[in-house]
Each structure stands twice: as structure tokens, then as C-alpha cells.
Amino acid sequence: MKILHLDTNHPLMIAQLAENGFENYEDYKSSKSEIESKIHLYDGIILRSRFSIDRSFIEKATNLKFIARVGAGLENIDCEFAESKGVVLISSPEGNRNAVGEHTLGMLLALLNKFKKANTEIEKGKWLREENRGWELDYKTVGIIGYGNMGKSFAKKLKGFDCKVICYDIKPNVGDENATQVSLEEFFSQAEVVSLHTPQTPLTMRMVNTDFINKFSNPFWFLNTARGKSVVTDDLVSALKSGKILGAGLDVLEYEKSSFEDFFTEDNFPEAFRYLLEADNVILTPHIAGWTMESKEKLAQVIVDKIVENFKSK
């Protein structure tokens, strides 16, 4: 089988696929239209988020057996049409779930303990102790929305703390020894920390808006290491200003491009983003929650293992 690699990944991927009899071809620079002109020559493609795989692309890929995305989400692929053509979809959430869990916990602890504010003040020569008194995670109720690979990883990291962990998911019976699954109404009434771990779907697009935020009984800390477009930034900022949201840790932003490699299509920053940059109770990272040295290798290994399992003998 001929596999076209559209993004660079850990070198083990090409090496191990070759060892298992696959032919590897690399093209990291051609435009989408240039790729479309030759995609019929390949049995499989591997990419991260370089460009979308839409209906037109899939129609031209007449020999395509699989699309493998090195990562968790598949929102940049027309999954329904691909599957109607018999194309197998492969992703690798197992590869970076540990990294996401650790990153989310790190953001939460940094927010509760005012790391950003304290560090900025010390850089300016200020040594303020009482003003930087923080909060402990113990005995708080942490609510996780979306209890799949990433949500479960975060819940596992919380086991060392004496906090209550609840989860909400549209799928039934996903709770485990690390989190109790509750109804959405119970979630709204109990959560003091809210961590988003949902894929980008029509149901989750702009899900976290003013109406959603105001349904919570308690002011809460908010974390998003999932997808930026699930949150209406203007509404988030309004909640931060009012105190309904006590602080936010955001690894993703609605302004990101679909490739996740850049954001802002205009020269001027949106006003809401300027607020996030300047707020003492907001921590921002550039979509790196699953982006560790270890996860780069694990993501590639998961993809290789799934391709070999499904296609080596075919």
C-alpha cells in the first residue's frame, strides 16, 4: 500500500511503516489542489491539520483506503462522506491524553495559586504576599464536560487531591472510579471548576456562551484544552468581568485557524483577546496541551499500530 504523508511526524512512523511493507511518500509543501491532482495514486494519507479533507478531495481519492490523523479530533475531515466511500478513519487520542491531563491540571493549579499575577508583579519589583493568597483544590467539586480519553486522563490526575470529581457526557455510563457521571442539571448545580474536553461538533460549537455560563449555581474556574470554537470569547470575558467565572485557563481560542498553526486573520487583535492577555486571572497557551516530547512519539506509534492492525495483510 502507498501512503502519502502530508505533515512531518516522529521519524518512527515512516521507519516502522516501511518495516511492515508499506510504501511511504512525503509531500509537506504542495498546495491542496496539487495534492488533489495526484491523490488517486495513494491508498492512505496521514496528516495532522494541514488542510481540510472535504467531499471534493475524497472524490478525487479513488483508491483511498484510510485517512489517519495524528491527533484526537476529526473535525477537519468530512467523516460521513469518507465512511460512505469505505474509507477507514484513524485518529490517536490515546497518544496525547496523558499530556492533556497534566497540562489541564497544571493550568488549574496555576490559576488557583495566582502564579501569573505573582510572577508579573515580581518582575516589576513588587513582593506582595497577602494580595496573592490563593485557593486550595482540595474539597472543591471539579466538573468535566466530555468524558472520553482527555477527560478521563484529567480525572485520573485529580486522584491525589481530596476533591469531588463529576462528569457530564452525552454518552451514558461513561463514569468510572475517578469521576461520577451526573445529569446536566446536577452538573450546573455542583461544579466549582469546569474543564472542557469535548470534540468540535455542531453540538459543541459556541456551546459555552452567556446562557450556558449563567446556568451554574456557583462562580467557577474554567479550563479549555479542547477546541476554541466551543467557547464564545466575548461571553467568557463578560463572565470574567462580572466574577461569574473566577479565572480561565485556555489552551485553545476561537480565533485559531483550522490548521491550529496560527490565528487572527486580521491585523488587529479582537478586544476580547486583549482583555484575556492583560487579565491576571487568565492563563493562555498556544494549543500545546497535548504537545510534549513524549506525546509526539506516542501519537505516531498509535497511528502506526492501527494502520498495521487494519491493513498489513490487505
Coordinates of C-alpha atoms in Angstrom, one line a residue:
M1 CA 0.0 0.0 0.0
K2 CA 1.2 3.5 -0.9
I3 CA 0.9 6.0 2.0
L4 CA 1.2 9.8 1.4
H5 CA 2.4 11.8 4.4
L6 CA 1.2 15.4 4.4
D7 CA 2.7 16.6 7.7
T8 CA 6.0 15.8 9.4
N9 CA 5.7 13.5 12.4
H10 CA 8.0 11.4 14.6
P11 CA 10.5 9.5 12.4
L12 CA 9.4 6.2 13.9
M13 CA 6.2 6.4 11.8
I14 CA 7.9 6.2 8.4
A15 CA 10.5 3.7 9.6
Q16 CA 8.0 1.3 11.2
L17 CA 5.5 1.5 8.3
A18 CA 8.4 0.7 5.9
E19 CA 9.4 -2.3 8.0
N20 CA 5.8 -3.6 7.7
G21 CA 5.8 -3.4 3.9
F22 CA 4.1 0.0 3.3
E23 CA 5.5 2.4 0.7
N24 CA 6.0 5.9 2.1
Y25 CA 5.7 9.1 0.1
E26 CA 6.2 12.6 1.6
D27 CA 4.8 15.9 0.5
Y28 CA 4.9 18.6 3.1
K29 CA 4.7 21.7 0.8
S30 CA 2.4 21.2 -2.2
S31 CA -0.9 23.1 -2.2
K32 CA -4.2 21.2 -1.6
S33 CA -5.0 21.4 -5.3
E34 CA -1.7 19.9 -6.2
I35 CA -2.2 17.1 -3.7
E36 CA -5.7 16.5 -5.2
S37 CA -4.2 16.1 -8.7
K38 CA -2.2 13.0 -7.5
I39 CA -4.2 11.7 -4.6
H40 CA -5.7 8.9 -6.7
L41 CA -2.2 7.2 -6.6
Y42 CA -2.3 6.5 -2.9
D43 CA -4.1 4.0 -0.6
G44 CA -3.7 6.0 2.6
I45 CA -2.9 9.5 3.8
I46 CA -1.5 10.7 7.1
L47 CA -1.8 14.3 8.3
R48 CA -2.3 16.5 11.4
S49 CA -4.3 19.5 10.4
R50 CA -2.6 20.9 7.3
F51 CA -5.8 21.4 5.4
S52 CA -9.4 20.0 5.4
I53 CA -10.3 16.7 3.8
D54 CA -13.6 17.6 2.2
R55 CA -16.0 15.8 -0.2
S56 CA -14.2 17.1 -3.3
F57 CA -10.9 15.8 -2.1
I58 CA -12.3 12.4 -1.2
E59 CA -14.0 12.1 -4.6
K60 CA -10.6 12.5 -6.2
A61 CA -9.0 9.9 -3.9
T62 CA -10.4 7.0 -5.8
N63 CA -8.0 4.4 -4.3
L64 CA -8.1 5.7 -0.7
K65 CA -8.5 3.1 2.0
F66 CA -7.8 5.2 5.1
I67 CA -7.2 8.7 6.4
A68 CA -5.1 8.8 9.6
R69 CA -5.0 12.0 11.7
V70 CA -2.2 12.3 14.1
G71 CA -4.3 13.7 17.0
A72 CA -7.7 13.3 18.6
G73 CA -10.2 15.4 16.6
L74 CA -11.5 14.7 13.1
E75 CA -13.5 17.9 12.6
N76 CA -11.4 18.8 9.5
I77 CA -12.5 15.6 7.7
D78 CA -15.8 15.0 6.1
C79 CA -16.2 11.8 8.1
E80 CA -19.6 10.9 6.9
F81 CA -18.8 11.1 3.2
A82 CA -15.4 9.4 3.7
E83 CA -17.1 6.4 5.5
S84 CA -19.7 6.2 2.8
K85 CA -16.9 5.6 0.4
G86 CA -15.5 2.8 2.5
V87 CA -12.6 5.0 3.8
V88 CA -11.4 4.0 7.3
L89 CA -10.8 6.9 9.7
I90 CA -8.0 6.6 12.2
S91 CA -7.1 9.0 15.0
S92 CA -4.8 8.8 18.0
P93 CA -6.3 10.3 21.2
E94 CA -4.6 7.6 23.2
G95 CA -1.2 9.2 22.2
N96 CA -1.6 12.6 23.9
R97 CA -4.3 12.1 26.6
N98 CA -1.7 11.9 29.4
A99 CA -0.1 15.2 28.2
V100 CA -3.5 16.9 28.1
G101 CA -4.4 15.7 31.6
E102 CA -1.2 17.0 33.0
H103 CA -1.4 20.3 31.2
T104 CA -5.0 20.8 32.4
L105 CA -4.0 20.2 36.0
G106 CA -1.1 22.5 35.7
M107 CA -3.3 25.3 34.4
L108 CA -5.8 24.8 37.3
L109 CA -3.1 24.9 40.0
A110 CA -1.5 28.0 38.4
L111 CA -4.9 29.8 38.4
L112 CA -5.8 28.8 42.0
N113 CA -2.4 29.9 43.2
K114 CA -2.2 33.2 41.2
F115 CA 1.1 32.2 39.5
K116 CA 0.7 34.6 36.6
K117 CA -0.2 37.6 38.8
A118 CA 2.6 36.9 41.3
N119 CA 5.2 36.3 38.7
T120 CA 4.3 39.5 36.8
E121 CA 4.5 41.6 40.0
I122 CA 7.9 40.2 41.0
E123 CA 9.2 41.0 37.5
K124 CA 8.2 44.6 38.3
G125 CA 9.9 44.6 41.7
K126 CA 6.7 44.1 43.7
W127 CA 6.7 41.5 46.6
L128 CA 3.1 41.1 47.6
R129 CA 2.1 38.2 49.8
E130 CA -1.4 38.8 51.1
E131 CA -2.6 40.1 47.7
N132 CA -1.5 36.8 46.2
R133 CA -3.2 34.5 48.7
G134 CA -4.7 31.6 46.7
W135 CA -7.1 28.8 47.0
E136 CA -6.7 25.1 47.6
L137 CA -8.0 22.4 45.2
D138 CA -9.0 20.1 48.0
Y139 CA -12.7 19.8 48.8
K140 CA -13.8 21.6 45.6
T141 CA -16.1 20.0 43.1
V142 CA -14.4 19.6 39.7
G143 CA -16.7 19.1 36.8
I144 CA -15.5 17.6 33.5
I145 CA -17.6 18.1 30.3
G146 CA -16.8 15.3 27.8
Y147 CA -15.6 12.1 29.5
G148 CA -13.5 10.4 26.8
N149 CA -9.8 10.0 26.6
M150 CA -8.9 13.5 27.6
G151 CA -11.5 13.9 30.3
K152 CA -10.6 10.6 31.9
S153 CA -6.9 11.5 31.9
F154 CA -7.6 14.7 33.8
A155 CA -9.8 12.9 36.3
K156 CA -7.0 10.4 36.9
K157 CA -4.6 13.2 37.7
L158 CA -7.0 14.6 40.3
K159 CA -6.9 11.4 42.3
G160 CA -4.1 12.8 44.5
F161 CA -6.4 15.6 45.7
D162 CA -9.3 15.4 48.1
C163 CA -11.7 17.0 45.6
K164 CA -15.0 15.7 44.3
V165 CA -14.9 14.9 40.5
I166 CA -18.1 14.8 38.5
C167 CA -18.5 14.4 34.7
Y168 CA -21.2 15.1 32.1
D169 CA -21.2 13.4 28.7
I170 CA -23.9 12.8 26.1
K171 CA -23.0 9.1 26.2
P172 CA -24.5 7.1 29.1
N173 CA -22.5 5.1 31.6
V174 CA -19.0 6.6 31.0
G175 CA -18.3 7.4 34.6
D176 CA -15.7 5.4 36.4
E177 CA -13.8 5.2 39.7
N178 CA -12.3 8.6 39.1
A179 CA -15.5 10.6 38.3
T180 CA -19.2 10.3 38.9
Q181 CA -21.4 10.8 35.9
V182 CA -24.2 13.3 36.6
S183 CA -27.1 14.9 34.7
L184 CA -26.5 18.3 33.2
E185 CA -28.8 19.9 35.9
E186 CA -26.7 18.3 38.6
F187 CA -23.5 19.5 36.9
F188 CA -24.8 23.1 36.8
S189 CA -25.7 23.0 40.5
Q190 CA -22.5 21.4 41.8
A191 CA -19.4 22.4 39.7
E192 CA -16.9 24.8 41.1
V193 CA -14.3 24.1 38.5
V194 CA -15.4 23.4 34.9
S195 CA -13.0 21.7 32.4
L196 CA -14.0 21.2 28.8
H197 CA -12.8 18.0 27.0
T198 CA -15.3 17.8 24.1
P199 CA -14.7 17.3 20.3
Q200 CA -15.7 20.0 17.9
T201 CA -19.2 19.1 16.6
P202 CA -22.3 21.0 15.7
L203 CA -23.5 20.4 19.3
T204 CA -20.3 21.9 20.9
M205 CA -19.8 24.9 18.6
R206 CA -20.3 28.1 20.7
M207 CA -21.6 25.9 23.5
V208 CA -20.1 27.9 26.3
N209 CA -22.0 31.2 25.9
T210 CA -23.7 33.6 28.3
D211 CA -26.8 31.4 28.7
F212 CA -24.7 28.3 29.4
I213 CA -22.5 30.2 31.9
N214 CA -25.4 31.7 33.8
K215 CA -26.9 28.2 34.5
F216 CA -24.2 27.4 37.0
S217 CA -25.1 27.9 40.6
N218 CA -21.6 28.7 41.8
P219 CA -19.0 31.1 40.4
F220 CA -16.4 28.8 38.8
W221 CA -12.9 28.4 37.4
F222 CA -13.0 27.5 33.7
L223 CA -10.5 25.4 31.7
N224 CA -10.5 24.7 28.0
T225 CA -7.9 22.3 26.4
A226 CA -10.4 21.0 23.9
R227 CA -11.5 23.2 21.0
G228 CA -11.5 27.0 20.9
K229 CA -14.7 27.4 18.8
S230 CA -16.7 25.7 21.6
V231 CA -16.4 29.0 23.6
V232 CA -17.8 32.4 22.7
T233 CA -14.9 34.6 23.8
D234 CA -16.9 37.8 24.2
D235 CA -19.3 36.0 26.6
L236 CA -16.4 34.4 28.5
V237 CA -14.8 37.9 29.0
S238 CA -18.2 39.3 30.2
A239 CA -18.3 36.5 32.8
L240 CA -14.8 37.1 33.9
K241 CA -15.6 40.8 34.4
S242 CA -18.7 40.0 36.4
G243 CA -17.0 37.4 38.6
K244 CA -19.2 34.6 37.4
I245 CA -16.1 33.0 36.1
L246 CA -13.3 33.3 38.7
G247 CA -10.5 32.6 36.2
A248 CA -9.7 30.8 33.0
G249 CA -7.0 28.6 31.6
L250 CA -7.3 28.5 27.8
D251 CA -5.0 26.3 25.6
V252 CA -7.3 26.9 22.6
L253 CA -9.1 30.0 21.2
E254 CA -12.0 30.5 18.8
Y255 CA -9.6 32.7 16.7
E256 CA -7.4 29.8 15.7
K257 CA -7.2 28.8 12.1
S258 CA -8.3 25.2 11.3
S259 CA -4.7 24.1 11.0
F260 CA -4.1 25.2 14.6
E261 CA -0.8 26.6 13.5
D262 CA -1.9 30.3 13.6
F263 CA -4.7 32.6 14.5
F264 CA -6.1 36.0 13.7
T265 CA -6.9 36.6 10.1
E266 CA -6.8 40.4 10.6
D267 CA -4.0 42.7 11.8
N268 CA -5.8 43.9 14.9
F269 CA -6.4 41.7 17.9
P270 CA -10.0 41.4 18.9
E271 CA -10.9 43.4 22.0
A272 CA -11.9 40.3 23.9
F273 CA -8.5 38.8 23.3
R274 CA -6.7 41.9 24.5
Y275 CA -8.6 41.5 27.8
L276 CA -7.5 37.9 28.1
L277 CA -3.9 38.9 27.5
E278 CA -4.0 41.5 30.3
A279 CA -6.1 39.8 32.9
D280 CA -4.3 38.5 36.0
N281 CA -6.7 35.6 36.3
V282 CA -6.3 34.2 32.7
I283 CA -3.6 31.9 31.5
L284 CA -3.1 31.3 27.8
T285 CA -1.1 28.6 26.0
P286 CA -0.9 28.1 22.2
H287 CA -2.7 24.8 21.7
I288 CA 0.1 22.8 23.3
A289 CA -1.8 20.8 25.9
G290 CA -1.1 17.5 24.1
W291 CA 2.2 18.8 22.7
T292 CA 5.0 17.1 24.7
M293 CA 8.2 15.3 23.7
E294 CA 6.6 12.0 24.8
S295 CA 3.3 12.6 23.1
K296 CA 4.9 13.2 19.7
E297 CA 6.3 9.7 19.9
K298 CA 3.2 8.1 21.3
L299 CA 0.9 9.8 18.8
A300 CA 3.0 8.4 15.9
Q301 CA 3.1 4.9 17.5
V302 CA -0.7 4.7 17.9
I303 CA -1.2 5.6 14.2
V304 CA 1.4 3.0 13.1
D305 CA -0.2 0.3 15.3
K306 CA -3.7 1.0 14.0
I307 CA -2.6 1.0 10.3
V308 CA -0.6 -2.2 10.7
E309 CA -3.5 -3.8 12.6
N310 CA -6.1 -2.9 9.9
F311 CA -4.1 -3.0 6.7
K312 CA -0.9 -5.0 6.8
S313 CA -2.4 -8.2 5.4
K314 CA -4.6 -6.5 2.9

